[in-house]
Backbone as JSON, one array per atom type, in Angstrom:
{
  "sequence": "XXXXXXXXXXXXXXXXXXXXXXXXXXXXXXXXXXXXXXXXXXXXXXXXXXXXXXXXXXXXXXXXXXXXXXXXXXXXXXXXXXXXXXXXXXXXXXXXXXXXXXXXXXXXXXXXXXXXXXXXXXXXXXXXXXXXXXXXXXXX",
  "N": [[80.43, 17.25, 64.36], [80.67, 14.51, 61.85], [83.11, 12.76, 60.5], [82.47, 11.79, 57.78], [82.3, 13.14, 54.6], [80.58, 14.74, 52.25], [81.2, 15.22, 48.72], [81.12, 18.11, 47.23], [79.98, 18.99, 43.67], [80.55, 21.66, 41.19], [78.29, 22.23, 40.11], [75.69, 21.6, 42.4], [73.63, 23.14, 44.85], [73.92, 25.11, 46.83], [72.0, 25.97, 50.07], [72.0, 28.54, 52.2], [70.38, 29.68, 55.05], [68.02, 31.91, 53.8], [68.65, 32.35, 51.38], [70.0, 31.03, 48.35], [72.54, 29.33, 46.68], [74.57, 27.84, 43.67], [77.07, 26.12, 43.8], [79.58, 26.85, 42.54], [79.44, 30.06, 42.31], [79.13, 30.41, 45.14], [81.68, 29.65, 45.82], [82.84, 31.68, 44.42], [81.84, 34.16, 45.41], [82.73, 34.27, 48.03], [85.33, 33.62, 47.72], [86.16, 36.54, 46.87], [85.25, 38.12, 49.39], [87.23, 37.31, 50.95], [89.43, 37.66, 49.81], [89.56, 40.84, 49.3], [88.77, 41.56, 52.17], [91.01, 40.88, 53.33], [93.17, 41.6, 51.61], [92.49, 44.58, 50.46], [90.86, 45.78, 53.08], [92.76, 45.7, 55.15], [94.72, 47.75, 56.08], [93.35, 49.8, 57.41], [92.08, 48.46, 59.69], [94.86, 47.09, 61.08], [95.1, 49.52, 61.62], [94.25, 50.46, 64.19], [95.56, 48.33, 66.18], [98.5, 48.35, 65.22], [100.4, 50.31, 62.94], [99.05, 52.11, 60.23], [100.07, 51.23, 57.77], [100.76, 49.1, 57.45], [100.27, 46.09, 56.06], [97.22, 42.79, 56.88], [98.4, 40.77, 55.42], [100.78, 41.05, 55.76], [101.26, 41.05, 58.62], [101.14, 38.79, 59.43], [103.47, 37.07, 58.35], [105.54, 36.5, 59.72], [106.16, 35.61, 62.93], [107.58, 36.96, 66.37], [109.59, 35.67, 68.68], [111.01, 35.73, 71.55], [114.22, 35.68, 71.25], [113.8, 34.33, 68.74], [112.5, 34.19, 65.28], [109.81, 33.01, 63.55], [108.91, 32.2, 60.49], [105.4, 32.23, 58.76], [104.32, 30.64, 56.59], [101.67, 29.29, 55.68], [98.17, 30.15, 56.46], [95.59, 29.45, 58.06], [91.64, 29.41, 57.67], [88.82, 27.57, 58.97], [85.52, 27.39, 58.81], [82.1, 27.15, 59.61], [78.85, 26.27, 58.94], [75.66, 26.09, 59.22], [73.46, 24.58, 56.69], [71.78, 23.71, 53.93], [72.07, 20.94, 51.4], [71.28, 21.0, 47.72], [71.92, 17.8, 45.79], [73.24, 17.64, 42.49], [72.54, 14.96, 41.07], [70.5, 14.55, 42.51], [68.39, 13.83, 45.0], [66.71, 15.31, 46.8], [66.71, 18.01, 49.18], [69.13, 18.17, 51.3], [69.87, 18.2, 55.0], [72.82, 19.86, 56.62], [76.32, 20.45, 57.67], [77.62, 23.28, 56.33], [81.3, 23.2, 55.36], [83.96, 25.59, 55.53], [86.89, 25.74, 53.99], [89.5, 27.57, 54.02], [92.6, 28.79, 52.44], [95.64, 30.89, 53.15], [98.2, 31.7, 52.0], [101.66, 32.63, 51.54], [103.72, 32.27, 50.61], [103.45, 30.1, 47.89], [102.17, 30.6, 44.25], [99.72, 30.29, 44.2], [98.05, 32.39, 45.79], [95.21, 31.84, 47.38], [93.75, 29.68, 48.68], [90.55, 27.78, 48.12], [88.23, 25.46, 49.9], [85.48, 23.64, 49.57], [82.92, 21.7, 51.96], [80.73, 19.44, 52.48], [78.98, 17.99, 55.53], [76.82, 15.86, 56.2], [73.72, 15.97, 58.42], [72.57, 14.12, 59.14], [72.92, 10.06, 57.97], [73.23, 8.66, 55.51], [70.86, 7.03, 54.01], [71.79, 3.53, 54.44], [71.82, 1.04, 51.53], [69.47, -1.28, 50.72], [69.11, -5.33, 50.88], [67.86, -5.82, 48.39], [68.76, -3.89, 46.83], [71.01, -4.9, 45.82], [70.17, -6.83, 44.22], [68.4, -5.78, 42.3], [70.32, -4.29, 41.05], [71.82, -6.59, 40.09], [70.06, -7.49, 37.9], [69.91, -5.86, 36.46], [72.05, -5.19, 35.14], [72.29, -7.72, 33.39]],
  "CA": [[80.41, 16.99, 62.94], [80.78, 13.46, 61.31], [83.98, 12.7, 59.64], [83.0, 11.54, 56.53], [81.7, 14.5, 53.77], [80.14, 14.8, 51.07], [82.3, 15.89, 47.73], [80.13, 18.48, 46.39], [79.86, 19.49, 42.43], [79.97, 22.97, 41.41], [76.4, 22.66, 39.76], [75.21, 21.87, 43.44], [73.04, 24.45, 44.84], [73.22, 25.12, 49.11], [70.95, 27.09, 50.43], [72.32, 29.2, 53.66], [69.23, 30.47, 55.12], [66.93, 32.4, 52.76], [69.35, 32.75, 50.0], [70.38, 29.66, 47.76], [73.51, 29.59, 45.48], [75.05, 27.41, 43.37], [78.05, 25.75, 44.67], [80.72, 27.17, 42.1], [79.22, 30.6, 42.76], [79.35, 30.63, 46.38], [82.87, 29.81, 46.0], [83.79, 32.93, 44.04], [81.66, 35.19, 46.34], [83.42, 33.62, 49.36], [86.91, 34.07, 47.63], [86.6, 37.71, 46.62], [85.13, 38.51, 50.44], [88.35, 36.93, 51.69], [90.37, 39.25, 49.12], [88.68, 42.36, 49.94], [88.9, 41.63, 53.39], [92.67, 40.03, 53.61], [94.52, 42.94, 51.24], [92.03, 45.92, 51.07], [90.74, 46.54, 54.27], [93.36, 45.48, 56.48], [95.46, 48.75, 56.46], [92.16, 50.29, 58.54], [92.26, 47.23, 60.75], [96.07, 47.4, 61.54], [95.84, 50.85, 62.16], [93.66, 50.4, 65.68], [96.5, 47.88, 66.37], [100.13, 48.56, 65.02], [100.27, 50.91, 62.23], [98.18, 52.26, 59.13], [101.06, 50.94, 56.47], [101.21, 47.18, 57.63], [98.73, 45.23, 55.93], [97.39, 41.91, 57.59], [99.46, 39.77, 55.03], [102.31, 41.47, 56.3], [101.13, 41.02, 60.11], [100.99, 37.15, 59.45], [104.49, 36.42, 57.51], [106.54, 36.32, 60.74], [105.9, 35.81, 64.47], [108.67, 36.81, 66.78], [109.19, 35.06, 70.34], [112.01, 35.91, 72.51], [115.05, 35.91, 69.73], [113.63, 33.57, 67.4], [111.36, 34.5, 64.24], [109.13, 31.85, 63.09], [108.43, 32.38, 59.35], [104.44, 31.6, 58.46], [103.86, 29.84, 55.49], [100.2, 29.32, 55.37], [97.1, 30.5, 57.68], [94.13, 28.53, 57.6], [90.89, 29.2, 58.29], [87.34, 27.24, 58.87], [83.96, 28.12, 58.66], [81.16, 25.92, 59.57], [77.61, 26.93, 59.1], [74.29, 25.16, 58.88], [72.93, 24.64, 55.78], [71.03, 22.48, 53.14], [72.25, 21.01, 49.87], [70.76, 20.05, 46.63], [72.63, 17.74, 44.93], [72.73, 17.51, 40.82], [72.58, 13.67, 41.37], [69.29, 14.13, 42.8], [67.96, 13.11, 46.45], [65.94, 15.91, 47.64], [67.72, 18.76, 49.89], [70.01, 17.21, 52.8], [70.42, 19.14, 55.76], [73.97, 19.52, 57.5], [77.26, 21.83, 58.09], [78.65, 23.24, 55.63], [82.95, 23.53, 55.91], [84.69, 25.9, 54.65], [88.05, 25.5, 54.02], [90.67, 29.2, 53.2], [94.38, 28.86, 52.81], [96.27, 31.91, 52.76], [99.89, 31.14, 51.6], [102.81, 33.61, 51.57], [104.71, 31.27, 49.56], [103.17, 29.86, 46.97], [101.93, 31.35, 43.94], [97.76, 30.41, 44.2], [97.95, 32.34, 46.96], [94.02, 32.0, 48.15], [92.66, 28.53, 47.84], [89.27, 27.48, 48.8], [87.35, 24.26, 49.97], [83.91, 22.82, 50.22], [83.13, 20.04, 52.3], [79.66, 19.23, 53.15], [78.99, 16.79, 56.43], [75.39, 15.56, 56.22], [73.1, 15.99, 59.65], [72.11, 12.02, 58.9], [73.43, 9.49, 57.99], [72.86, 8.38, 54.03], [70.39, 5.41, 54.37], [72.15, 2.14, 53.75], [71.16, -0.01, 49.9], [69.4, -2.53, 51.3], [69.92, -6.3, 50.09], [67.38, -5.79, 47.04], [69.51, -2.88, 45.43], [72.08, -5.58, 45.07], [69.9, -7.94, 42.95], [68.0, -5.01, 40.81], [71.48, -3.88, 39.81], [72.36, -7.49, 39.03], [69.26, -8.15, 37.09], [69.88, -4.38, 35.4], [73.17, -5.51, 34.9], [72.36, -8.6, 32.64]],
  "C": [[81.01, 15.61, 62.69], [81.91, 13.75, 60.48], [83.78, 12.47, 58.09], [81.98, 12.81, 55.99], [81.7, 14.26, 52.64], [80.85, 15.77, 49.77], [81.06, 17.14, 47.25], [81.01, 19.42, 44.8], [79.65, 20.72, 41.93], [78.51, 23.6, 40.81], [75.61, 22.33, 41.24], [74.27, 22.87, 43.78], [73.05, 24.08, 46.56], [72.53, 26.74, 48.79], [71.61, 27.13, 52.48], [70.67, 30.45, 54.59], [68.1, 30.48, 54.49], [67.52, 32.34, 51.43], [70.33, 31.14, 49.76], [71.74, 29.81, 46.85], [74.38, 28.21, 44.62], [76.54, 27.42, 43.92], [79.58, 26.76, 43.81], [80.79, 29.33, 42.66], [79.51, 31.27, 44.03], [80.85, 30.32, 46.95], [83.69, 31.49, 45.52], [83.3, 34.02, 45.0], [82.95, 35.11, 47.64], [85.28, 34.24, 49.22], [86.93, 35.88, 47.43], [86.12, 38.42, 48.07], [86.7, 38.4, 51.37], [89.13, 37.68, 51.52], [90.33, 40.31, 49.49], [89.36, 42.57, 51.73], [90.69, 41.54, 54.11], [93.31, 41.4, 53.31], [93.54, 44.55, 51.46], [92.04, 46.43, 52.01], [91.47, 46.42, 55.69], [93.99, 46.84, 56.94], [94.49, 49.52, 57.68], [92.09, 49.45, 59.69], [93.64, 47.42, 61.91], [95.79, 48.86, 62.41], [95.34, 51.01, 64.11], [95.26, 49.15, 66.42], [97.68, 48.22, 66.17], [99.87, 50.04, 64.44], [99.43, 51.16, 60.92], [99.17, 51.81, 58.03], [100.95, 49.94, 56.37], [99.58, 46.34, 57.4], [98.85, 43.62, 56.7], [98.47, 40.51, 57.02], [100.36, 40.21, 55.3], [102.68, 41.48, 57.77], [101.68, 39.52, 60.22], [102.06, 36.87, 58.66], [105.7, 35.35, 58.42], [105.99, 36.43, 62.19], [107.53, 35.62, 65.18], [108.64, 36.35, 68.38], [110.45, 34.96, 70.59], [113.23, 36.49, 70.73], [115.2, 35.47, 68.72], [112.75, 34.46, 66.59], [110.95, 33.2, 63.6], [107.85, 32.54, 61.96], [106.76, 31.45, 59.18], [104.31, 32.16, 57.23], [102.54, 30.3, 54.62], [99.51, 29.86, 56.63], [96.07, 29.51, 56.65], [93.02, 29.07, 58.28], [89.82, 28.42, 58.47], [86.12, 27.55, 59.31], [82.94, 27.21, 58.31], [79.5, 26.82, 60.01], [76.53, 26.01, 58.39], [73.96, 25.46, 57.27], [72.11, 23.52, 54.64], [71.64, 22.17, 51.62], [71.64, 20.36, 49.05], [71.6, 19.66, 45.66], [72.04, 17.14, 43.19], [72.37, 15.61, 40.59], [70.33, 13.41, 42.08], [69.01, 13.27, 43.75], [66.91, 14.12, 47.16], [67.18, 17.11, 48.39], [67.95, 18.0, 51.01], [70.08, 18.4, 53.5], [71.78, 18.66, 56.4], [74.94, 20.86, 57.36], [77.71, 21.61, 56.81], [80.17, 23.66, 55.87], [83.66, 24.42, 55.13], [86.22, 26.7, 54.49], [88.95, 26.86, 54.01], [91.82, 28.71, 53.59], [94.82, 30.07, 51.85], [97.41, 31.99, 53.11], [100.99, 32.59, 51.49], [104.23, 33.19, 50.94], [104.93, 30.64, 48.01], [102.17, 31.07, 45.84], [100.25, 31.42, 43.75], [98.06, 31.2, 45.82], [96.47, 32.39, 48.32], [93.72, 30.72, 47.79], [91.57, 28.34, 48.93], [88.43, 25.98, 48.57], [86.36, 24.51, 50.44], [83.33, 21.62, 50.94], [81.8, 19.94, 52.86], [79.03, 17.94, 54.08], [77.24, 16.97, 56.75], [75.22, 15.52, 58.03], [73.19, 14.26, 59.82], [72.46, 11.1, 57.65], [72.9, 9.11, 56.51], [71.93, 7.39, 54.04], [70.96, 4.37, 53.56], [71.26, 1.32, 52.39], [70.48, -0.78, 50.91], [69.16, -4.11, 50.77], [69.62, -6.27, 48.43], [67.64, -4.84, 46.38], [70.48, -4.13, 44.81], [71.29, -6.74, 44.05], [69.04, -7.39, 42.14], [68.97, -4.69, 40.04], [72.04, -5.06, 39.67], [71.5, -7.85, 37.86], [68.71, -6.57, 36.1], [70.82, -4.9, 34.59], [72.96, -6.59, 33.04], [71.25, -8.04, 31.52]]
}
């Protein structure tokens, strides 16, 4: 993946597959899967592991190693998956990865935030010299 990324707008629209969504959209699905998944169904999770009481935000607060405890903060995760975007700006659909960001805090009080970061397949095509003298002779 290419470092630099594209900001995207939540009127956007990616398309994952078959199914298309607007960008603000596919944030709230995304966040309430994380929810669901993070506080609901962890107690079922845990229970094949530790116990049925200990949810996973309560797995992830503290890690203990020898006689230290090392308090966690935040967890992060990312999530990179092909996809295409159309932006409101207008270019046609781009293909590339989309990124997506989760921080899950134990500290603060947003405690779910979520990013979008979209890294184009190819490369934007460069202005070339005669954009710079239509937009001077727009300009005047």
């Amino acid at each position: 993946m290419k470092n630099k990324f594209i900001t995207l707008d939540c009127d956007d629209v990616v398309l994952l597959e078959k199914d298309t969504f607007k960008v603000s959209r596919l944030k709230e699905l995304v966040q309430e899967q994380i929810y669901s998944k993070w506080e609901r169904h962890s107690a079922s999770y845990l229970y094949s592991v530790q116990n049925a009481n200990t949810q996973i935000s309560e797995f992830f607060k503290q890690l203990s190693i020898s006689q230290e405890t090392i308090k966690i903060d935040e967890v992060k995760l990312n999530l990179v998956i092909d996809c295409q975007i159309l932006k409101i700006s207008g270019r046609g659909w781009q293909k590339g990865k989309l990124k997506i960001k989760i921080y899950i805090s134990n500290v603060t009080k947003d405690k779910y935030r979520l990013y979008l970061e979209f890294y184009p397949d190819e490369s934007a095509k460069p202005e070339s010299s005669l954009d710079d003298i239509r937009k001077m002779i727009q300009a005047t």
